[in-house]
PDB file of C-alpha atoms in Angstrom:
ATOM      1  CA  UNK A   1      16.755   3.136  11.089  1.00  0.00           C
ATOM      2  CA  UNK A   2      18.304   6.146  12.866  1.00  0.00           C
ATOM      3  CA  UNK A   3      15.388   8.145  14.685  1.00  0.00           C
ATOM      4  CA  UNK A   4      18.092  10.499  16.060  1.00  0.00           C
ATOM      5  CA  UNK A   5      19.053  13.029  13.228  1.00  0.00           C
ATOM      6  CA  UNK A   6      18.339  16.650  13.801  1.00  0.00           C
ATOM      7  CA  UNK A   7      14.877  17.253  13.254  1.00  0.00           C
ATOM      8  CA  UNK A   8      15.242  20.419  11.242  1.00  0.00           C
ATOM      9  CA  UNK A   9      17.341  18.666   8.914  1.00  0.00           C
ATOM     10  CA  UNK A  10      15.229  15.449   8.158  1.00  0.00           C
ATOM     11  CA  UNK A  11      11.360  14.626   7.855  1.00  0.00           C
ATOM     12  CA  UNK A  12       9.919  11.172   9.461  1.00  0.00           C
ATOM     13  CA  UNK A  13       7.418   9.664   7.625  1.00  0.00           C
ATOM     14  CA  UNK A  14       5.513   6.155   8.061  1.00  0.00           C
ATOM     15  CA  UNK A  15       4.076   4.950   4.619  1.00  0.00           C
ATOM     16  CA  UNK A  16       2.329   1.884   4.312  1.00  0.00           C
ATOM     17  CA  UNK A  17       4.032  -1.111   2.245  1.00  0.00           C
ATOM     18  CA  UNK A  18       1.707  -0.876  -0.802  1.00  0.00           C
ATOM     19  CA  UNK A  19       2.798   2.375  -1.898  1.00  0.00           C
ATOM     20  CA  UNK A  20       6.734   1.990  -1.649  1.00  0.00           C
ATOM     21  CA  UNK A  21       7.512   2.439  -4.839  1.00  0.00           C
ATOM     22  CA  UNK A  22       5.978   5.871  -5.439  1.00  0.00           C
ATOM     23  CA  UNK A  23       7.121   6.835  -2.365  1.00  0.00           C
ATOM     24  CA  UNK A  24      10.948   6.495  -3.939  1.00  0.00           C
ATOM     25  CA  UNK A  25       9.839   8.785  -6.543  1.00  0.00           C
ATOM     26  CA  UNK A  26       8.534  11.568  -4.039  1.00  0.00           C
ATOM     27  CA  UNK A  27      11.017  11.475  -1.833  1.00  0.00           C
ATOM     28  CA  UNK A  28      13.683  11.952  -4.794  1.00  0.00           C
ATOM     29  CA  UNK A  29      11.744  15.074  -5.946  1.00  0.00           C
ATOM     30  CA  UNK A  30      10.990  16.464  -2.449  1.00  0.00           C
ATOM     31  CA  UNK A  31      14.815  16.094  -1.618  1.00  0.00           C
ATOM     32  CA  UNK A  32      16.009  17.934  -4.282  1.00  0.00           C
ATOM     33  CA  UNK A  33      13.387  20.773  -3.994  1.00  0.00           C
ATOM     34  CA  UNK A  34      14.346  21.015  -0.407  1.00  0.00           C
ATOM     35  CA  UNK A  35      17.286  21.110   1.499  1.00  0.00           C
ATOM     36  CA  UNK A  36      15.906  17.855   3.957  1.00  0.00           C
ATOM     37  CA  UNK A  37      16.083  14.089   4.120  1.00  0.00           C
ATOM     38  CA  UNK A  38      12.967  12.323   3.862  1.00  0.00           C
ATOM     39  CA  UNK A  39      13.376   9.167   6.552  1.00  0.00           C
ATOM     40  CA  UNK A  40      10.935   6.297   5.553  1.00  0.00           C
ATOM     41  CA  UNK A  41       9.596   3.476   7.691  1.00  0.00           C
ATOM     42  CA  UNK A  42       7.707   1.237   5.993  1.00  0.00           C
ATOM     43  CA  UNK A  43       5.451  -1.677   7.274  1.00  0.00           C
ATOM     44  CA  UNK A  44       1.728  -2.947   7.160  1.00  0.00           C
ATOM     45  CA  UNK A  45      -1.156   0.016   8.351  1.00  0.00           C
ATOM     46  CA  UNK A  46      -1.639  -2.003  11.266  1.00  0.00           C
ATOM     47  CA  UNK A  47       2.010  -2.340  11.957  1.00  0.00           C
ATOM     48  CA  UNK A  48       2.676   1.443  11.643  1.00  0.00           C
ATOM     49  CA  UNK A  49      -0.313   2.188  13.659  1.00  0.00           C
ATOM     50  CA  UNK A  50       0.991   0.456  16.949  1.00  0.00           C
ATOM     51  CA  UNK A  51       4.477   2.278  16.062  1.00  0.00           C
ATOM     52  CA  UNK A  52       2.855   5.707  16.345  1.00  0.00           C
ATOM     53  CA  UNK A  53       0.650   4.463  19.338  1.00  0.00           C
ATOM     54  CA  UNK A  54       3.904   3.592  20.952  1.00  0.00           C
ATOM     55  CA  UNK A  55       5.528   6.470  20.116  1.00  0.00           C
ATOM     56  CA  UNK A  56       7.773   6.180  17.104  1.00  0.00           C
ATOM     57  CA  UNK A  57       9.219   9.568  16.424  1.00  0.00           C
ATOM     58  CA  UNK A  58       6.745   9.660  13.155  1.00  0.00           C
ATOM     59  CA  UNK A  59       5.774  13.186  11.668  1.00  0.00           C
ATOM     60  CA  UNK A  60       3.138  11.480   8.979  1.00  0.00           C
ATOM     61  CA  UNK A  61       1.609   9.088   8.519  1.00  0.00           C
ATOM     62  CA  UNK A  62       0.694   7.827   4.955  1.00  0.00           C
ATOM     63  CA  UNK A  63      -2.045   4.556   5.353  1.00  0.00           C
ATOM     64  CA  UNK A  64      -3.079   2.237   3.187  1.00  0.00           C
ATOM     65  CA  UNK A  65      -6.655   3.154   4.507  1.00  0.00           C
ATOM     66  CA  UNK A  66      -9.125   6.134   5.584  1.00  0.00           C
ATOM     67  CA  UNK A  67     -10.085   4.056   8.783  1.00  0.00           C
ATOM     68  CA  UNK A  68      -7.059   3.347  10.444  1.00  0.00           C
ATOM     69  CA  UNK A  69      -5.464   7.544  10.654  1.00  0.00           C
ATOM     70  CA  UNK A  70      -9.282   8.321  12.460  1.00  0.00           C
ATOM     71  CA  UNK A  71      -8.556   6.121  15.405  1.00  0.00           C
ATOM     72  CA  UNK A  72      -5.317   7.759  16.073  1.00  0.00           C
ATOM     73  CA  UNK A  73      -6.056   9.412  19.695  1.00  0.00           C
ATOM     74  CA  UNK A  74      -6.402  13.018  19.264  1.00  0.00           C
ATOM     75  CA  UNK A  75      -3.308  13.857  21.195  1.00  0.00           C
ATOM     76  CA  UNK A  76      -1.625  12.296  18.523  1.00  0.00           C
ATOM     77  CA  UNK A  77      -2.377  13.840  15.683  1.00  0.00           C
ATOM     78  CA  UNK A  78      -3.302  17.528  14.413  1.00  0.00           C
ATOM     79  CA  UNK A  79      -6.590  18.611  13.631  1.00  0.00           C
ATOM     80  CA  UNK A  80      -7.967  18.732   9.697  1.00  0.00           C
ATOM     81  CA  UNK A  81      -4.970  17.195   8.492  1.00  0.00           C
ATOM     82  CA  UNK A  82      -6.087  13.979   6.988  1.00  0.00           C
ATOM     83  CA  UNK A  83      -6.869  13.730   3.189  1.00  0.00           C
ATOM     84  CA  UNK A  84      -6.798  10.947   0.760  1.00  0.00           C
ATOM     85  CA  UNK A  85      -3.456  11.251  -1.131  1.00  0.00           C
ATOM     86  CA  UNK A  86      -4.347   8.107  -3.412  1.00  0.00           C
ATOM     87  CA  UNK A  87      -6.873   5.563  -4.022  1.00  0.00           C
ATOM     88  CA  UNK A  88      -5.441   1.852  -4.861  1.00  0.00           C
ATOM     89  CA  UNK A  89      -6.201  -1.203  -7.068  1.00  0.00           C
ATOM     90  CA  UNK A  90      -5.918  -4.445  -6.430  1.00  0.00           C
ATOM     91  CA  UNK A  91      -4.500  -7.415  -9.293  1.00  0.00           C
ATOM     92  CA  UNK A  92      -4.344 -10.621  -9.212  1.00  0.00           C
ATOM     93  CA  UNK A  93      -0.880 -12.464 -10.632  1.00  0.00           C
ATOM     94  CA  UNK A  94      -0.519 -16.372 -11.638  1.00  0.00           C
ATOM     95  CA  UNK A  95       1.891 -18.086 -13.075  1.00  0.00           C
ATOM     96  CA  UNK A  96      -0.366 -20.904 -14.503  1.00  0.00           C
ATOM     97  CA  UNK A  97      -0.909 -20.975 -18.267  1.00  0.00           C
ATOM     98  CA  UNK A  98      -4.574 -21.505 -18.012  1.00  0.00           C
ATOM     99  CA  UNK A  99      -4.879 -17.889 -17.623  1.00  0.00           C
ATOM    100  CA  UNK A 100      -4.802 -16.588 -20.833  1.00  0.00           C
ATOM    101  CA  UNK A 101      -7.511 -14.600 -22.190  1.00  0.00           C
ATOM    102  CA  UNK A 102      -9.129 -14.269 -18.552  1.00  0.00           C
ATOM    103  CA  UNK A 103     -10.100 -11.611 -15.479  1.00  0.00           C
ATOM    104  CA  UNK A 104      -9.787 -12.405 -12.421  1.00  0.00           C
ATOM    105  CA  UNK A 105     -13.173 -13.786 -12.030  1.00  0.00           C
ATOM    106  CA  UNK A 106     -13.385 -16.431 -14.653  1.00  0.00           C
ATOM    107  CA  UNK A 107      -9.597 -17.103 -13.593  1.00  0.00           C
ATOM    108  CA  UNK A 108     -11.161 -18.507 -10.002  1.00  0.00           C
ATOM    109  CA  UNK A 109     -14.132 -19.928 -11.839  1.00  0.00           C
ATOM    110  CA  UNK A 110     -12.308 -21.943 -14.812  1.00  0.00           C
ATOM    111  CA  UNK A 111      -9.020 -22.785 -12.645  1.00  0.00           C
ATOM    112  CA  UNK A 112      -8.175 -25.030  -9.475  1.00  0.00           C
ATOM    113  CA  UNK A 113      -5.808 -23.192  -7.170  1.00  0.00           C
ATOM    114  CA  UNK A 114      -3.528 -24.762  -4.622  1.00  0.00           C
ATOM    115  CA  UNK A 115      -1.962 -21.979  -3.014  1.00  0.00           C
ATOM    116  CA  UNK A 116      -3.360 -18.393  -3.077  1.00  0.00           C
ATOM    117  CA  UNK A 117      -1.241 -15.737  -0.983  1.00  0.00           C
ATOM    118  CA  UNK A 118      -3.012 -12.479   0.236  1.00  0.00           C
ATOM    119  CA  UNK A 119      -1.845  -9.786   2.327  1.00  0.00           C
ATOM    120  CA  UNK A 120      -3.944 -10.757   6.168  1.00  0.00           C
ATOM    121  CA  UNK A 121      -7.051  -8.849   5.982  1.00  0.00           C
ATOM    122  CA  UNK A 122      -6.571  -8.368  10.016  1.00  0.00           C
ATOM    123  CA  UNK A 123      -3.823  -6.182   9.397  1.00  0.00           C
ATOM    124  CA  UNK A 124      -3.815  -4.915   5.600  1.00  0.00           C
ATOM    125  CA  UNK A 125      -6.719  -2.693   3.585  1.00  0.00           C
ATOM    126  CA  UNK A 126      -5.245  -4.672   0.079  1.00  0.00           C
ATOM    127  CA  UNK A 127      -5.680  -8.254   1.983  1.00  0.00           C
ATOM    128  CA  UNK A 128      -9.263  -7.243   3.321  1.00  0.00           C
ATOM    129  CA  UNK A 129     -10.322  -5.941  -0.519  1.00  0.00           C
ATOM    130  CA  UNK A 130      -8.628  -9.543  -1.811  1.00  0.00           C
ATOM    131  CA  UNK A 131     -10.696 -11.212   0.993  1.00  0.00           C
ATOM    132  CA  UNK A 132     -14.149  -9.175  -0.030  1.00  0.00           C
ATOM    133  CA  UNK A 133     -13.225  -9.811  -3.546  1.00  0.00           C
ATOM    134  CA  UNK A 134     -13.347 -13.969  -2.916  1.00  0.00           C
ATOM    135  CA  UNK A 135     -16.255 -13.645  -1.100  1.00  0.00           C
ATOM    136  CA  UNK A 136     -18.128 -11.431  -3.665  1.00  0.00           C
ATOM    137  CA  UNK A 137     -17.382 -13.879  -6.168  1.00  0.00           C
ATOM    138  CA  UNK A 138     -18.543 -16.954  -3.752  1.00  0.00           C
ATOM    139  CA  UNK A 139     -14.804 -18.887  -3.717  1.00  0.00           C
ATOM    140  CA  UNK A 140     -13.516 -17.852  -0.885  1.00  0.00           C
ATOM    141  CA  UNK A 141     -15.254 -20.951   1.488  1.00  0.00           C
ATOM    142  CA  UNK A 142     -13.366 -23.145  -0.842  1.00  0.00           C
ATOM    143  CA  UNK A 143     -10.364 -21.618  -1.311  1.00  0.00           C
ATOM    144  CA  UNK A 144      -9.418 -20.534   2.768  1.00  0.00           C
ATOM    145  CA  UNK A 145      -7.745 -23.839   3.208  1.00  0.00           C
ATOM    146  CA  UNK A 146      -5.313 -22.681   0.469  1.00  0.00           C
ATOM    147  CA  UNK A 147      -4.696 -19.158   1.411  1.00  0.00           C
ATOM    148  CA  UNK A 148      -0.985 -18.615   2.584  1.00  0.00           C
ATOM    149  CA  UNK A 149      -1.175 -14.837   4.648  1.00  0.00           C
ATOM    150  CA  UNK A 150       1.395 -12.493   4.129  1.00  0.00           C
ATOM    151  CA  UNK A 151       1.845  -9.817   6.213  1.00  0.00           C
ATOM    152  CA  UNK A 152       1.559  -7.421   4.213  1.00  0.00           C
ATOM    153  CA  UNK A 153       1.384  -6.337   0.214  1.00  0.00           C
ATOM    154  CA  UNK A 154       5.296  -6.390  -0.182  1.00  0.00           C
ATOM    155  CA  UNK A 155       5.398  -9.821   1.318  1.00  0.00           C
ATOM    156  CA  UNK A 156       2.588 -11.444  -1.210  1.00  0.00           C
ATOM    157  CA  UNK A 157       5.188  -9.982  -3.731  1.00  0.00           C
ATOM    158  CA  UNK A 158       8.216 -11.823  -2.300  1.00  0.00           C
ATOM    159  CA  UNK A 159       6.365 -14.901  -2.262  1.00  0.00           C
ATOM    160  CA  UNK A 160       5.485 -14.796  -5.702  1.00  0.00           C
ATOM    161  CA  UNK A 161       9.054 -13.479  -6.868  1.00  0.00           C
ATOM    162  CA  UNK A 162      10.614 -16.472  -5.330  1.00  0.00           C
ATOM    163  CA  UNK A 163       8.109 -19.002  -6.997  1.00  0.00           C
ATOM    164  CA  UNK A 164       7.122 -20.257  -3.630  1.00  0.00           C
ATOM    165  CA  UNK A 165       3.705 -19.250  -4.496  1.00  0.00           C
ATOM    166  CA  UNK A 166       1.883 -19.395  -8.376  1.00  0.00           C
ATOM    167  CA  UNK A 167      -1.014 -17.235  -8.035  1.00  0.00           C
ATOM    168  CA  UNK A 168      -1.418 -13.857  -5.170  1.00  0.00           C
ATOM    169  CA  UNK A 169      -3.306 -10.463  -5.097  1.00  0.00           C
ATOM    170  CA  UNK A 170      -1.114  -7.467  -5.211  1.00  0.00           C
ATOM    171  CA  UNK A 171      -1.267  -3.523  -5.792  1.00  0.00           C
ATOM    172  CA  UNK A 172      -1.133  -2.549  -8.973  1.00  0.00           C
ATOM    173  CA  UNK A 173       2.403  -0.559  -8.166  1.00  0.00           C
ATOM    174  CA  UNK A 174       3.485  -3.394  -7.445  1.00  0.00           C
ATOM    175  CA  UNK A 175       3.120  -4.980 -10.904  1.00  0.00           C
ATOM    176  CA  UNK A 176       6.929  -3.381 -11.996  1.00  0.00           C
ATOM    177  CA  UNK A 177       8.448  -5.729  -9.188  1.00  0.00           C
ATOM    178  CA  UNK A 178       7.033  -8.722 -11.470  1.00  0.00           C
ATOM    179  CA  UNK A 179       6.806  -7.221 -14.666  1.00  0.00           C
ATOM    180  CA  UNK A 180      10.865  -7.836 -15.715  1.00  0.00           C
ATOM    181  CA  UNK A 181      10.145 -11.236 -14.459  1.00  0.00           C
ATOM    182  CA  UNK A 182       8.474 -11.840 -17.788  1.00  0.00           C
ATOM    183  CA  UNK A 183       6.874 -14.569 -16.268  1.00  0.00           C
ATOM    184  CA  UNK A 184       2.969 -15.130 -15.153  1.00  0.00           C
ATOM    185  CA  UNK A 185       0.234 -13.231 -16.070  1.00  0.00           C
ATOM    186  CA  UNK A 186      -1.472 -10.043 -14.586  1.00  0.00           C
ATOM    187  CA  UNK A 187      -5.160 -10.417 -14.331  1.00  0.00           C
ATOM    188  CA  UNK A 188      -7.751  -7.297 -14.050  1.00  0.00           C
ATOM    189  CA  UNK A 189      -9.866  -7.640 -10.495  1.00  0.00           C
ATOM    190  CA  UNK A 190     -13.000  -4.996 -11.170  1.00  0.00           C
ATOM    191  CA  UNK A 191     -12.924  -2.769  -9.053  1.00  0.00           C
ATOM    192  CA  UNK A 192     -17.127  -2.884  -8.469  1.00  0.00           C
ATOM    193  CA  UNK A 193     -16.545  -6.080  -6.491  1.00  0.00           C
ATOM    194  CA  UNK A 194     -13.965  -4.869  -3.794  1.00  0.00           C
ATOM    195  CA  UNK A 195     -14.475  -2.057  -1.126  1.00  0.00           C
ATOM    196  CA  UNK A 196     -12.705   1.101  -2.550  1.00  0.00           C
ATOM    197  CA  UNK A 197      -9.223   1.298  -1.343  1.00  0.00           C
ATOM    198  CA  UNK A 198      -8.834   5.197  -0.624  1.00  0.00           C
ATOM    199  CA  UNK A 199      -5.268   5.645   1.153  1.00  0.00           C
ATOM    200  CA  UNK A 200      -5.479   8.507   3.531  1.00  0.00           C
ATOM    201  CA  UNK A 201      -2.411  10.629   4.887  1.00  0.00           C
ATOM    202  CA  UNK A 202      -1.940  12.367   8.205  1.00  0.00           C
ATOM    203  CA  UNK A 203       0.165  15.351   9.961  1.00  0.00           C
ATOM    204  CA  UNK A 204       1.330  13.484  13.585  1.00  0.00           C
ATOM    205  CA  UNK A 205       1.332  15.504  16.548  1.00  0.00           C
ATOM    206  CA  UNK A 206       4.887  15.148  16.500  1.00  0.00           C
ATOM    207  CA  UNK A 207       5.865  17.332  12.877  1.00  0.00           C
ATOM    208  CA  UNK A 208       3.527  20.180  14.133  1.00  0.00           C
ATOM    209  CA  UNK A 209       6.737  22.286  14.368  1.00  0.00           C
ATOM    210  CA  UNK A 210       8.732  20.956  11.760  1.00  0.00           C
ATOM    211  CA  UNK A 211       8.370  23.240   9.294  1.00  0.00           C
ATOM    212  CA  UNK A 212       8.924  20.818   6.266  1.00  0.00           C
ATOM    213  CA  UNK A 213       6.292  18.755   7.529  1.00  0.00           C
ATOM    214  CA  UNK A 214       3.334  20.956   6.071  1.00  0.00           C
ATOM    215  CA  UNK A 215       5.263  21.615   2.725  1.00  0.00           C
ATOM    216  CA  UNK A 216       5.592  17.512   2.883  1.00  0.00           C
ATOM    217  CA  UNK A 217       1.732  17.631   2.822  1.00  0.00           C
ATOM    218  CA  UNK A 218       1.281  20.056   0.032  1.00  0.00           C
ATOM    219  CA  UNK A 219       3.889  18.831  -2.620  1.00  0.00           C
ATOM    220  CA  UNK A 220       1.710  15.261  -1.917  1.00  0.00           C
ATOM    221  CA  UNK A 221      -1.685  17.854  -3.378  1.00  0.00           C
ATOM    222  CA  UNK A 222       0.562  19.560  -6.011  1.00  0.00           C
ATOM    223  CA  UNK A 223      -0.170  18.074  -9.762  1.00  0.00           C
ATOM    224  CA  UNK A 224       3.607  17.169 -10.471  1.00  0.00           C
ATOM    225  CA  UNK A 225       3.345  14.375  -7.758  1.00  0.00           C
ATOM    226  CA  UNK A 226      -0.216  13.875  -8.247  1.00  0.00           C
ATOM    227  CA  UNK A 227       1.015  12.835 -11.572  1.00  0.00           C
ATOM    228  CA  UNK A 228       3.545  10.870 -10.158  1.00  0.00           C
ATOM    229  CA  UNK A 229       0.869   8.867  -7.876  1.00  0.00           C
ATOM    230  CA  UNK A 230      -1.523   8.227 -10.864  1.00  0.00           C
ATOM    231  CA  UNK A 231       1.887   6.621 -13.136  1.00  0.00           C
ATOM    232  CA  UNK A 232       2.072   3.934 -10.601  1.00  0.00           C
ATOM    233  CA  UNK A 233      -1.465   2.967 -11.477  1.00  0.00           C
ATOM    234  CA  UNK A 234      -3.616   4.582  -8.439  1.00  0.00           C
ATOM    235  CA  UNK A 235      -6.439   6.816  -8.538  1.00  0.00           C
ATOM    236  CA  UNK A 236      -6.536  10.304  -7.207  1.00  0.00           C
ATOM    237  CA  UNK A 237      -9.862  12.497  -6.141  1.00  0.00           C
TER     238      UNK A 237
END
């Protein structure tokens, strides 16, 4: 990634792995409604977040949670910037044929699992709501043994693309990486029995002056991409 190109030509942005895909989408439309290149560097929240502390030249920073943006230092960022831009959903995929006609909560209760991957709850908001999910439903004592940890979302997707793994918890953006697979079977995981997943954004201390930075902020509030967040299956307030 270069991290040299003129500033007033290019916008930095660190988006968390779960919300890739969208992130295509708005950068396309932002691009050709301004004359800027959107540079994206994509990782885990927790990986992103030790970027920025190490100073990354990052202008936002989109997370996959509303926690990990508030213990950015205050020299960091810029006051009364933060907002939620989206609010995700977890699913669960297998590829066993015993799933048919099930949520994910009978799946765990009617099926024996030998592998399970989930993002690590240490570093990923989707891997912690997978993790509270298990627990919620009183499986996840018997299952931990069988739990292969990605690092983060996109990884749990990999594994499950490759067939390495049969049965994983993934964003529900994520569903069009498996979907023209035609293989396994998506599986609702209500969304009573996992800690909301609201995704906040933040202006970095270091876009204060870039002038696109701001306008980044706003198209994200505008209903056209608003629109664009909700296609790819998340919430918005």
């Amino acid at each position: 990634m270069n991290f040299q190109a003129n500033s007033k030509e290019t916008l930095k942005i660190a988006v968390a792995s779960n919300f890739i895909e969208p992130i295509k989408e708005i950068k396309k439309k932002f691009e050709q409604k301004n004359k800027i290149t959107l540079i994206i560097v994509k990782g885990s929240t927790s990986q992103l977040f030790s970027q920025i502390i190490n100073h990354a030249p990052v202008e936002i920073f989109l997370s996959a949670d509303q926690i990990t943006p508030s213990k950015l230092p205050k020299s960091f960022i810029v006051k009364n910037t933060q907002f939620t831009y989206a609010i995700g959903k977890l699913v669960f995929w297998t590829n066993l044929k015993k799933s048919q006609g099930l949520n994910a909560v009978n799946f765990f209760k009617a099926v024996k699992i030998n592998k399970l991957a989930i993002a690590n709850p240490k570093f990923s908001p989707y891997g912690k709501g997978s993790k509270e999910f298990l627990k919620n439903i009183n499986v996840w004592k018997y299952l931990n043994k069988n739990i292969v940890y990605a690092n983060n979302i996109n990884q749990v997707v990999s594994f499950l693309y490759s067939g390495n793994v049969k049965n994983g918890f993934i964003s529900f953006s994520d569903k069009i990486k498996l979907e023209h697979k035609k293989k396994g079977t998506f599986l609702d995981v209500p969304v009573s029995l996992y800690p909301i997943i609201k995704q906040d954004v933040i202006l970095l201390a270091k876009g204060k002056n870039n002038e696109y930075s701001k306008k980044f902020l706003n198209f994200l509030k505008s209903k056209e991409i608003k629109n664009v967040i909700k296609s790819f299956g998340y919430g918005i307030n």
